[in-house]
Short mmCIF file of C-alpha atoms and ligand atoms in Angstrom, two decimals:
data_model
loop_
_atom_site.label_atom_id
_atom_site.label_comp_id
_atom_site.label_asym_id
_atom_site.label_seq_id
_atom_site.Cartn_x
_atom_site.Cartn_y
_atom_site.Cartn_z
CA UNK A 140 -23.51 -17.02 -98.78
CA UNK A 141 -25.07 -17.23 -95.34
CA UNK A 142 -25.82 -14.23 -92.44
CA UNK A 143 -23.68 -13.64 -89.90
CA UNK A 144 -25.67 -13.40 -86.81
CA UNK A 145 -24.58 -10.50 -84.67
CA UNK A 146 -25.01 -11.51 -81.28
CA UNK A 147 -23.93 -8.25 -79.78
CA UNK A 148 -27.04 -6.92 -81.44
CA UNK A 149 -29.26 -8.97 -80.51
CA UNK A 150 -27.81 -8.16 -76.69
CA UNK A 151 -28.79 -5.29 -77.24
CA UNK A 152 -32.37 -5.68 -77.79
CA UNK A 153 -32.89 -7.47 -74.65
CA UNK A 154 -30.95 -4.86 -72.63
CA UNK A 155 -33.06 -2.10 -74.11
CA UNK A 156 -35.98 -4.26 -72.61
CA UNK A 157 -34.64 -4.57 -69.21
CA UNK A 158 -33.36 -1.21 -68.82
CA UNK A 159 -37.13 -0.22 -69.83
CA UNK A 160 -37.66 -2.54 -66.92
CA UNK A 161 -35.28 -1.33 -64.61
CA UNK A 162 -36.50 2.69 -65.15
CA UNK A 163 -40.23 1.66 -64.54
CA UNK A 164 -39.60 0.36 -60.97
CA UNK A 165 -37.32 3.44 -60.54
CA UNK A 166 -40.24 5.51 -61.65
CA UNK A 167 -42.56 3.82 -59.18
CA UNK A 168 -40.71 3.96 -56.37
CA UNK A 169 -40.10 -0.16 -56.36
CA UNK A 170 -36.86 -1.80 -55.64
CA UNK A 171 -34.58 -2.59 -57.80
CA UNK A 172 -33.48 -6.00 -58.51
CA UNK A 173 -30.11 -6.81 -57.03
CA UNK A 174 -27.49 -8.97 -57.89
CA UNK A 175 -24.64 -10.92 -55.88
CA UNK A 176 -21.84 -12.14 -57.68
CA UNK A 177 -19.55 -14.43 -55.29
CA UNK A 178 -15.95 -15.38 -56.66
CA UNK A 179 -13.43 -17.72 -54.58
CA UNK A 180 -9.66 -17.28 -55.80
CA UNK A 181 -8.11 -15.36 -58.38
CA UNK A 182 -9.01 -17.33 -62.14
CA UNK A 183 -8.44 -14.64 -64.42
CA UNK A 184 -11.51 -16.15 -66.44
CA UNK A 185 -13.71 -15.63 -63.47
CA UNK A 186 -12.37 -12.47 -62.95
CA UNK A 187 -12.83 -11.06 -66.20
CA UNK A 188 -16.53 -12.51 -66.39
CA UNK A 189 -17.42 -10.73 -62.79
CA UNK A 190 -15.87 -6.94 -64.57
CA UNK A 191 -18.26 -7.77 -67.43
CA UNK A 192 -21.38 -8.90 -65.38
CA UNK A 193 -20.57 -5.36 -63.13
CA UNK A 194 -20.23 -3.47 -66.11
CA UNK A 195 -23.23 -4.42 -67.87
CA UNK A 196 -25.30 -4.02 -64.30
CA UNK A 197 -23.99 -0.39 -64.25
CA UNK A 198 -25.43 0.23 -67.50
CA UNK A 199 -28.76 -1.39 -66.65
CA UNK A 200 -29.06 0.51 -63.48
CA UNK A 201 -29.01 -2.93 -61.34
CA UNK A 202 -27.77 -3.18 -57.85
CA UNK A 203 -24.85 -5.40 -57.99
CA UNK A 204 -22.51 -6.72 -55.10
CA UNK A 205 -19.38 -8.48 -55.67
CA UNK A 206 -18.13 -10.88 -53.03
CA UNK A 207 -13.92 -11.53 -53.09
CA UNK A 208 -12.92 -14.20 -51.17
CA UNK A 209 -9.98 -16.32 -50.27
CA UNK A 210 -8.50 -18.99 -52.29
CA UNK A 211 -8.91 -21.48 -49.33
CA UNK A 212 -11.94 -20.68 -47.68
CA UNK A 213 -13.46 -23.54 -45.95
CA UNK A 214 -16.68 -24.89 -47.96
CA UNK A 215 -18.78 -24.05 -44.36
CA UNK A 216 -18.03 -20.44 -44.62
CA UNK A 217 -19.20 -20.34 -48.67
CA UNK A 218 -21.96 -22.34 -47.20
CA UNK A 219 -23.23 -19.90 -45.05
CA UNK A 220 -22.66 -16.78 -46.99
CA UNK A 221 -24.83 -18.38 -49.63
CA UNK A 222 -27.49 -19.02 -46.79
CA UNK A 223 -26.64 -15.37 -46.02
CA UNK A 224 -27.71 -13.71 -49.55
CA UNK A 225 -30.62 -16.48 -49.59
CA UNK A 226 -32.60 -14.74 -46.80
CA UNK A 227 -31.36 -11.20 -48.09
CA UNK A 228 -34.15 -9.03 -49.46
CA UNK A 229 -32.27 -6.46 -51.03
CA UNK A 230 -30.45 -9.95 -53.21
CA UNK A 231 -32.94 -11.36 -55.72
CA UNK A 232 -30.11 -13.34 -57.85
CA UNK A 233 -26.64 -15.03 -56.74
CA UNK A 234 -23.77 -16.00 -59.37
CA UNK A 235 -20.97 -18.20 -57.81
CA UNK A 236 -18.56 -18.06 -60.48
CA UNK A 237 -17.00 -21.49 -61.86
CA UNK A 238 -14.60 -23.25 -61.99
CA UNK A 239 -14.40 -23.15 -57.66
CA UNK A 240 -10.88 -24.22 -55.96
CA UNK A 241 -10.48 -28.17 -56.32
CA UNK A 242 -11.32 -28.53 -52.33
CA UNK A 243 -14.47 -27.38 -53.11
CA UNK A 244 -17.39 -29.28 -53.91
CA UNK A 245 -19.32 -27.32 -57.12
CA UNK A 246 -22.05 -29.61 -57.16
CA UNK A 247 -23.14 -29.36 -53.72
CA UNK A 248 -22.22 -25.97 -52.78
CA UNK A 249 -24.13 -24.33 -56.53
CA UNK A 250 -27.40 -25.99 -55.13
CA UNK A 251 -27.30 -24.22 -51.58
CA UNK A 252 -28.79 -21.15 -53.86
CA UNK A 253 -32.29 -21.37 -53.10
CA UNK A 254 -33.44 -21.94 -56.78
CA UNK A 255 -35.53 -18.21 -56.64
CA UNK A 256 -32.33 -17.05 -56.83
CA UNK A 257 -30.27 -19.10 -58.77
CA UNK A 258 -30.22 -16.99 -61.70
CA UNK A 259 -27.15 -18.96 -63.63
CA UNK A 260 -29.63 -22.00 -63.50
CA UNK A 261 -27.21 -24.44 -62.25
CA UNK A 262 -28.37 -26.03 -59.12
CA UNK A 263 -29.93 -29.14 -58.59
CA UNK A 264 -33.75 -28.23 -58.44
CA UNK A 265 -33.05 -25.65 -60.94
CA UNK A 266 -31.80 -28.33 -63.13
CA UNK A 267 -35.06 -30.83 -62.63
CA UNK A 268 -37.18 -28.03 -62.81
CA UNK A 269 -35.68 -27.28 -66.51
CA UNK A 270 -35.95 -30.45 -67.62
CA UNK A 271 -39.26 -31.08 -66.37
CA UNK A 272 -40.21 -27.99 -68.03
CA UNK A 273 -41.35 -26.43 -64.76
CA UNK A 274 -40.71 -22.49 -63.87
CA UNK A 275 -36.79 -22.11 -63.45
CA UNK A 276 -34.10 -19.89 -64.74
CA UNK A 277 -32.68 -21.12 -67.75
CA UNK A 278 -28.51 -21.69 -68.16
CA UNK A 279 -27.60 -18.13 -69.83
CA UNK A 280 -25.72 -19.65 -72.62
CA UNK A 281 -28.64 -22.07 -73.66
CA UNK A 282 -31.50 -19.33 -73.04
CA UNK A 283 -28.66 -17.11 -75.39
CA UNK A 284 -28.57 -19.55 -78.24
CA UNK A 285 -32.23 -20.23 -78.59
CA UNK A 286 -32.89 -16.60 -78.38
CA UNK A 287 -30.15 -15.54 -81.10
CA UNK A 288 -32.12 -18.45 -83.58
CA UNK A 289 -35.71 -16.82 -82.82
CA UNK A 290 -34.36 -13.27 -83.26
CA UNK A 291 -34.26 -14.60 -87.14
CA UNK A 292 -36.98 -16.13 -89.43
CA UNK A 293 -35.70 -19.48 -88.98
CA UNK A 294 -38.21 -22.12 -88.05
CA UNK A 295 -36.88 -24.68 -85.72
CA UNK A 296 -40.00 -26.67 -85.23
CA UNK A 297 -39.63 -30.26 -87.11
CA UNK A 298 -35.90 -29.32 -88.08
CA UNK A 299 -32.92 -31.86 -87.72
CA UNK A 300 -30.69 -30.36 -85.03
CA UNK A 301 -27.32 -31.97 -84.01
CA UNK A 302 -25.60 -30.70 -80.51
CA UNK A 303 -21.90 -31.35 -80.44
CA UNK A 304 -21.14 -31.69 -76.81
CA UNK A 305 -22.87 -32.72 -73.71
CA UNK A 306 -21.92 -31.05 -70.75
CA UNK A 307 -24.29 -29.64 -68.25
CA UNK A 308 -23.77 -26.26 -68.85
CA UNK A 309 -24.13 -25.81 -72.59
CA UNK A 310 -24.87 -29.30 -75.11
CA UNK A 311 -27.46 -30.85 -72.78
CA UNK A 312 -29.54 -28.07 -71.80
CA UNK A 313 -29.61 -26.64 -75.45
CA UNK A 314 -30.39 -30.20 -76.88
CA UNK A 315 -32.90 -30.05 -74.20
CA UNK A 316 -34.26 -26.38 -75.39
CA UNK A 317 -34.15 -27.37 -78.67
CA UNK A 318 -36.35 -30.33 -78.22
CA UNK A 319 -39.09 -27.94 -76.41
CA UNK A 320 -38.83 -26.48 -79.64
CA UNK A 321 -39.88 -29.64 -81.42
CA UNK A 322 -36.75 -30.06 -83.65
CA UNK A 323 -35.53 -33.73 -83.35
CA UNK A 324 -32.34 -34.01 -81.53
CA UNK A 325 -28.75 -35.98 -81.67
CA UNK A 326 -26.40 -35.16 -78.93
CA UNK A 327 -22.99 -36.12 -79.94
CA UNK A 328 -19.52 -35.76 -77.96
CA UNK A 329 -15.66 -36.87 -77.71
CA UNK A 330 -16.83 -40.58 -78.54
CA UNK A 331 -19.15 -40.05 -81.29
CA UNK A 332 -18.23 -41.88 -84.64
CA UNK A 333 -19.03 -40.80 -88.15
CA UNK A 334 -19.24 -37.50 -86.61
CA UNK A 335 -19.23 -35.39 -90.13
CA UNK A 336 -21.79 -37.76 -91.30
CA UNK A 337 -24.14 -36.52 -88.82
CA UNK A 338 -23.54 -33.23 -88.99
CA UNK A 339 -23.70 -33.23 -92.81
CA UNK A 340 -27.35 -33.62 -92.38
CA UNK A 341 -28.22 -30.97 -89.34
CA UNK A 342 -30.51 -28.03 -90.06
CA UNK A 343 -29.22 -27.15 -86.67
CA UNK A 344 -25.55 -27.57 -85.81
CA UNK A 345 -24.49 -26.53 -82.11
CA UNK A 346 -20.98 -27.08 -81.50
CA UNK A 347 -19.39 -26.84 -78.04
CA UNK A 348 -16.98 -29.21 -77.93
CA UNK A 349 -14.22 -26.39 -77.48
CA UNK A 350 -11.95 -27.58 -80.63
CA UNK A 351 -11.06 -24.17 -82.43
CA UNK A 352 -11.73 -24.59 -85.85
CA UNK A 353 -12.52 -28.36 -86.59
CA UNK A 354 -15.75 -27.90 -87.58
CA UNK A 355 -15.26 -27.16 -91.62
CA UNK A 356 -17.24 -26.85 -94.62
CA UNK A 357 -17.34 -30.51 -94.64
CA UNK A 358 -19.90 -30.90 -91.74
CA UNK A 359 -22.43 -28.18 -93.15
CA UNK A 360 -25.64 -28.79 -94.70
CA UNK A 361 -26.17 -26.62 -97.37
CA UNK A 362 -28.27 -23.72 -95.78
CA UNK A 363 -28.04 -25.45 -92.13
CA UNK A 364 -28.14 -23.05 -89.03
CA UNK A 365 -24.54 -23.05 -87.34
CA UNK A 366 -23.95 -22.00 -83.92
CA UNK A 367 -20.60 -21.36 -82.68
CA UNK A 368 -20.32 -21.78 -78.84
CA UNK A 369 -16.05 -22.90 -78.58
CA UNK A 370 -14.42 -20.23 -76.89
CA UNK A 371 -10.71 -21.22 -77.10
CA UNK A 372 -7.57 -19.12 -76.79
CA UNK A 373 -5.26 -19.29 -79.46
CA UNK A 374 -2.67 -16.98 -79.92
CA UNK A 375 -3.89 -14.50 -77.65
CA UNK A 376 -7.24 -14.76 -80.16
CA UNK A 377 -10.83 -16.22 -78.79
CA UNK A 378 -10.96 -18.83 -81.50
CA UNK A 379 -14.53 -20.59 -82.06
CA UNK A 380 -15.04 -24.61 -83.26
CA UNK A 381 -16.68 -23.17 -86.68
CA UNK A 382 -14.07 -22.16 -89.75
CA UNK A 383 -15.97 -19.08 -89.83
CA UNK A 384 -14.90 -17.67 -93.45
CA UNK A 385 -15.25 -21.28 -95.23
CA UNK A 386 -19.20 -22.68 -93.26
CA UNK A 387 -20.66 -19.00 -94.41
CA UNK A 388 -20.44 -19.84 -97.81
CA UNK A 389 -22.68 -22.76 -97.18
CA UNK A 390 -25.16 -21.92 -94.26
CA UNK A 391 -28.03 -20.19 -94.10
CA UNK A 392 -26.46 -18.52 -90.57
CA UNK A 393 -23.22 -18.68 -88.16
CA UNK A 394 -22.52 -16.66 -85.35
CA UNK A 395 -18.92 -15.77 -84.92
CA UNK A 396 -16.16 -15.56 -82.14
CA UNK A 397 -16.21 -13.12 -80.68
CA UNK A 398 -19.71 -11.48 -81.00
CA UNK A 399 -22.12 -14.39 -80.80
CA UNK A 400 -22.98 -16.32 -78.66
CA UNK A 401 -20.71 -15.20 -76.01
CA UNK A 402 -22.19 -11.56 -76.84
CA UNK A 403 -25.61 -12.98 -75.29
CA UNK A 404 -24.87 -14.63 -72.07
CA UNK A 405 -24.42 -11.91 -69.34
CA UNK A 406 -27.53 -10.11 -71.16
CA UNK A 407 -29.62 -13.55 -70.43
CA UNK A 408 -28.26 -13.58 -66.86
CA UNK A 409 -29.69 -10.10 -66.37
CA UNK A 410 -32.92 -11.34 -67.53
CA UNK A 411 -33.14 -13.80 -65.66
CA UNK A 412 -32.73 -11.88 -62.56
CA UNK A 413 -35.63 -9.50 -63.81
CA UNK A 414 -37.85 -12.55 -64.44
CA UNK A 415 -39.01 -13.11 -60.70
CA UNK A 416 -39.88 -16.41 -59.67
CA UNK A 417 -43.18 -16.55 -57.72
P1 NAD B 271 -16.81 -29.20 -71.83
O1 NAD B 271 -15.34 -29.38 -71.96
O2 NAD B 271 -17.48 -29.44 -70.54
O3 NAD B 271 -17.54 -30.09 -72.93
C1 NAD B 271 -17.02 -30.28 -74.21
C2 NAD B 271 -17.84 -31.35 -74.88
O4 NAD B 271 -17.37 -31.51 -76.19
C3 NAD B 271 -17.75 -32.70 -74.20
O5 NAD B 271 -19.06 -33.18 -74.00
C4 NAD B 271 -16.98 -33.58 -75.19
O6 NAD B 271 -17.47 -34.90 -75.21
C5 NAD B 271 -17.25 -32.87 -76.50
N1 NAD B 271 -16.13 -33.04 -77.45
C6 NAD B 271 -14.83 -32.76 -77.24
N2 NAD B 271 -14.10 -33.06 -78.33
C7 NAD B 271 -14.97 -33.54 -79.25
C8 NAD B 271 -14.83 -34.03 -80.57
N3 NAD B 271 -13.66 -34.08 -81.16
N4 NAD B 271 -15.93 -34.43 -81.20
C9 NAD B 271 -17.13 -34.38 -80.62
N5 NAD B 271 -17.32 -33.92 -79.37
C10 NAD B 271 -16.25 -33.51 -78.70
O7 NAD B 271 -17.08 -27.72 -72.35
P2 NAD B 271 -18.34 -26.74 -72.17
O8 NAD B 271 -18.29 -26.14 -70.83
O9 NAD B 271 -19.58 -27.38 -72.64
O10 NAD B 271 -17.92 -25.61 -73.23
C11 NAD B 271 -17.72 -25.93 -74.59
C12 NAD B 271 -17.08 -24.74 -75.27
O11 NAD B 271 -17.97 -23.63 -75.20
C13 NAD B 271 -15.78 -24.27 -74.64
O12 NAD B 271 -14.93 -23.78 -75.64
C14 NAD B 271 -16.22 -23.14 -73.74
O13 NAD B 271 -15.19 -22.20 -73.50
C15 NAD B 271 -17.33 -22.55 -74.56
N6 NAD B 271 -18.36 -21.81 -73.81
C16 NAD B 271 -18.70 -20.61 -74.28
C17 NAD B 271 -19.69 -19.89 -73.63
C18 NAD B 271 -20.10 -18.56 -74.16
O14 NAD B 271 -20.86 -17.86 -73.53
N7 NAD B 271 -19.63 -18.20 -75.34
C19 NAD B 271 -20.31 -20.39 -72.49
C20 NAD B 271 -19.94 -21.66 -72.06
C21 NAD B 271 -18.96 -22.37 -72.73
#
């Protein structure tokens, strides 16, 4: 019978740390970091991740400021108020919450943040600079998974670790982490065959393909290290990819939905916005 790895309290190790943080500068008399949180429409994800990100900056004692705008703003405007918060010194890290309005274009309009301040990590030099290892901010939900496996005894160096997924936000940059970590890696997604095979023999199992419940005892490794990133509703229930009850039984860890992974990544955005980049 495996661990289950309580991501909330791991969360709150971290937010200890940077409200130690936070009270020093108060102490000394030194800004405060400050946080700008920009969200286009009305997706009641977005919404909901903005309350939590404000919530958990009141606690910390960070500045935040939240930025509502229209639906159909034209992608100049979002252009500019970026370039805006950019040059701001009281703003030392910008979110633009995803998924933006079709019209606009994510790619280009996520790397106006001037990577100093790109504290969600997804902009185009943000990105090269992660993968060339150079000083960035991480993705939150990567940074969150590697940091829930080191808060244990678990040794990833020379382990077998198998990502399922491969999108830009979560299965390559974790693959990526991962690697830095010297485990060897296998990315697989949607096309992958003899997927159970594969993930029979991962140490490491990372699923994120956003399938609730698919991956069964079947897939595990017999002590393997199972993270659960699928966030799915069903029936008004955040469902994971991991058949929580059955994969314990035969892992060494799995963190569950809710109160893993998930439980990590607005902490690891407020790190990142107290890790200045010189
Ligand atoms: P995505 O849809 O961009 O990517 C899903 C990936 O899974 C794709 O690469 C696809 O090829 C792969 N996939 C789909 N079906 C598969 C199958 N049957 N076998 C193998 N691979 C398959 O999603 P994403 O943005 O990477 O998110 C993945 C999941 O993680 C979603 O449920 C999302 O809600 C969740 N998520 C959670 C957090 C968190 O903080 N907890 C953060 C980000 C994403």
């Amino acid at each position: 019978m495996g661990i289950k790895l309580d991501g909330k309290k791991v969360a709150q190790k971290y937010q200890e740390e940077i409200r130690r943080f936070i009270k020093l500068k108060k102490d000394k008399g030194q800004k405060v970091p400050g946080m700008a949180n920009i969200l286009v429409g009305n997706d009641s994800g977005s919404i909901y991740y903005v309350n939590n990100q404000n919530k958990l900056c009141n606690k910390l004692g960070i500045d935040v400021r939240s930025i509502f705008l229209e639906e159909n703003i034209h992608e100049d405007n979002l252009m500019n108020i970026i370039r805006k918060l950019n040059c701001d010194d009281e703003i030392d890290g910008i979110i633009l919450q995803l998924p933006l309005p079709k019209h606009l274009n994510e790619a280009k309009i996520t790397s106006e943040i001037s990577y100093k301040k790109d504290i969600d990590g997804l902009s185009n030099l943000s990105t090269g600079k992660f993968y060339k290892k150079e000083k960035c901010h991480m993705p939150c939900t990567p940074k969150g998974i590697i940091n829930l496996i080191k808060s244990t005894e678990f040794e990833i160096e020379g382990k077998y670790a198998v990502v399922i997924g491969r999108s830009n936000i979560v299965g390559k940059p974790i693959a990526q982490l991962l690697l830095n970590e010297n485990a060897t890696v296998t990315i697989c997604h949607s096309k992958t065959k003899n997927l159970k095979q594969i993930c029979k023999n991962a140490d490491i199992l990372v699923c994120a393909a956003g399938k609730p419940k698919f991956i069964t005892k079947e897939y595990i490794k017999e002590g393997a290290f199972v993270i659960d990133v699928g966030t799915t509703m069903v029936d008004g229930k955040l469902t994971g990819d991991v058949c929580f009850e059955e994969v314990i039984e035969k892992a060494s860890f799995v963190t569950p939905v809710p109160g893993g992974v998930g439980a990590m990544t607005t902490t690891m955005l407020m790190k990142n916005l107290c890790e200045e980049l010189k």
